Amino acid sequence: MSDLTVAPHERGVIRLFTLKMRPEEAKFLREPGAADQILGVAGLDPEQIDVFAVSDLEDLGLYGYLNEGCGVSADQLDRTALEAITGWVMVVRSAAFGGRAATLIPDKRLRLIGLFTEEATNWTGGPIETESAKPFSAPQPASQNDQPRRIGSAVMALVILLAVGGILWLIL
């Protein structure tokens, strides 16, 4: 599979492109629909596409942005190659495609630098051994006596009857 082919329901993949264009053109790619045109794919989510000048990252740099900001593991990144990149870049996350398969047909002013994967959360774990995790281990509530509620209902009914009787006595 090519780095420009997006699998259906792809998750956690980041594509990094360099932009060989004027800063005004690069800034325009932040507008809705502009990235669709330059990547050759319709319906991209602009919230999942970042376009910025590498110099905006200051001390963090592109390596830090991908490693710390995007969760790409250090073993996937070449610090020297990333520090050599200047100008504008476009970062496209898998979520931009909305779970659809796509084949990117990028404009000639874009160059794919790399395809990176975000570190996934490890949801596995061993069994919980504590007493409180065992089924039916919570203290059971004591059985409740309905007697007080019945007396309260009877008193309330008596008060309502007296109020209705009082109103009828005043009317007649």
Short mmCIF file of N, CA and C in Angstrom, two decimals, residues 6-15 48 66 70-73 76 91-97 99 115-121:
data_model
loop_
_atom_site.label_atom_id
_atom_site.label_comp_id
_atom_site.label_asym_id
_atom_site.label_seq_id
_atom_site.Cartn_x
_atom_site.Cartn_y
_atom_site.Cartn_z
N VAL A 6 -5.10 5.97 1.63
CA VAL A 6 -5.69 5.96 2.97
C VAL A 6 -6.65 4.78 3.03
N ALA A 7 -6.42 3.90 3.97
CA ALA A 7 -7.29 2.73 4.15
C ALA A 7 -8.60 3.15 4.80
N PRO A 8 -9.69 2.43 4.53
CA PRO A 8 -10.94 2.77 5.22
C PRO A 8 -10.78 2.57 6.71
N HIS A 9 -11.33 3.46 7.48
CA HIS A 9 -11.29 3.44 8.95
C HIS A 9 -9.86 3.51 9.50
N GLU A 10 -8.96 4.12 8.74
CA GLU A 10 -7.59 4.30 9.21
C GLU A 10 -7.58 5.21 10.43
N ARG A 11 -6.74 4.87 11.42
CA ARG A 11 -6.67 5.67 12.65
C ARG A 11 -5.21 5.83 13.06
N GLY A 12 -4.91 6.99 13.64
CA GLY A 12 -3.61 7.21 14.24
C GLY A 12 -2.45 7.40 13.28
N VAL A 13 -2.73 7.70 12.02
CA VAL A 13 -1.66 7.91 11.04
C VAL A 13 -1.55 9.40 10.75
N ILE A 14 -0.32 9.88 10.69
CA ILE A 14 -0.05 11.29 10.41
C ILE A 14 0.82 11.36 9.17
N ARG A 15 0.40 12.17 8.19
CA ARG A 15 1.19 12.39 6.97
C ARG A 15 1.75 13.81 7.04
N GLN A 48 -8.58 18.69 11.28
CA GLN A 48 -7.58 17.63 11.42
C GLN A 48 -6.37 17.86 10.51
N LEU A 66 5.98 16.63 16.55
CA LEU A 66 5.49 15.29 16.24
C LEU A 66 5.59 14.36 17.45
N CYS A 70 2.01 15.32 18.91
CA CYS A 70 1.17 14.37 18.17
C CYS A 70 1.29 12.94 18.68
N GLY A 71 2.20 12.68 19.60
CA GLY A 71 2.31 11.34 20.18
C GLY A 71 3.00 10.33 19.28
N VAL A 72 3.90 10.79 18.40
CA VAL A 72 4.66 9.87 17.55
C VAL A 72 5.88 9.43 18.35
N SER A 73 6.15 8.13 18.38
CA SER A 73 7.28 7.63 19.17
C SER A 73 8.60 8.08 18.55
N GLN A 76 10.42 6.43 15.47
CA GLN A 76 9.95 6.67 14.11
C GLN A 76 10.53 7.95 13.51
N VAL A 91 0.38 19.04 8.05
CA VAL A 91 0.22 17.79 8.79
C VAL A 91 -1.22 17.35 8.63
N VAL A 92 -1.39 16.14 8.07
CA VAL A 92 -2.74 15.60 7.81
C VAL A 92 -2.91 14.35 8.65
N ARG A 93 -3.90 14.39 9.56
CA ARG A 93 -4.20 13.24 10.41
C ARG A 93 -5.24 12.34 9.73
N SER A 94 -5.26 11.09 10.10
CA SER A 94 -6.22 10.14 9.53
C SER A 94 -7.65 10.58 9.75
N ALA A 95 -7.92 11.23 10.87
CA ALA A 95 -9.28 11.67 11.18
C ALA A 95 -9.81 12.66 10.14
N ALA A 96 -8.93 13.29 9.37
CA ALA A 96 -9.36 14.24 8.35
C ALA A 96 -10.17 13.56 7.26
N PHE A 97 -10.00 12.26 7.08
CA PHE A 97 -10.69 11.54 6.02
C PHE A 97 -12.03 10.97 6.47
N GLY A 99 -12.90 8.35 8.16
CA GLY A 99 -13.09 6.91 8.08
C GLY A 99 -13.27 6.39 6.66
N LEU A 115 5.33 9.26 6.78
CA LEU A 115 4.08 8.74 7.32
C LEU A 115 4.42 8.24 8.72
N PHE A 116 3.73 8.75 9.72
CA PHE A 116 4.02 8.41 11.11
C PHE A 116 2.76 7.89 11.78
N THR A 117 2.94 7.05 12.79
CA THR A 117 1.78 6.55 13.52
C THR A 117 1.86 7.02 14.97
N GLU A 118 0.71 7.41 15.48
CA GLU A 118 0.63 7.83 16.87
C GLU A 118 0.69 6.60 17.77
N GLU A 119 1.26 6.77 18.94
CA GLU A 119 1.29 5.67 19.90
C GLU A 119 -0.13 5.43 20.38
N ALA A 120 -0.56 4.20 20.30
CA ALA A 120 -1.91 3.85 20.73
C ALA A 120 -1.91 3.58 22.23
N THR A 121 -3.02 3.83 22.86
CA THR A 121 -3.18 3.55 24.28
C THR A 121 -3.28 2.04 24.48
#
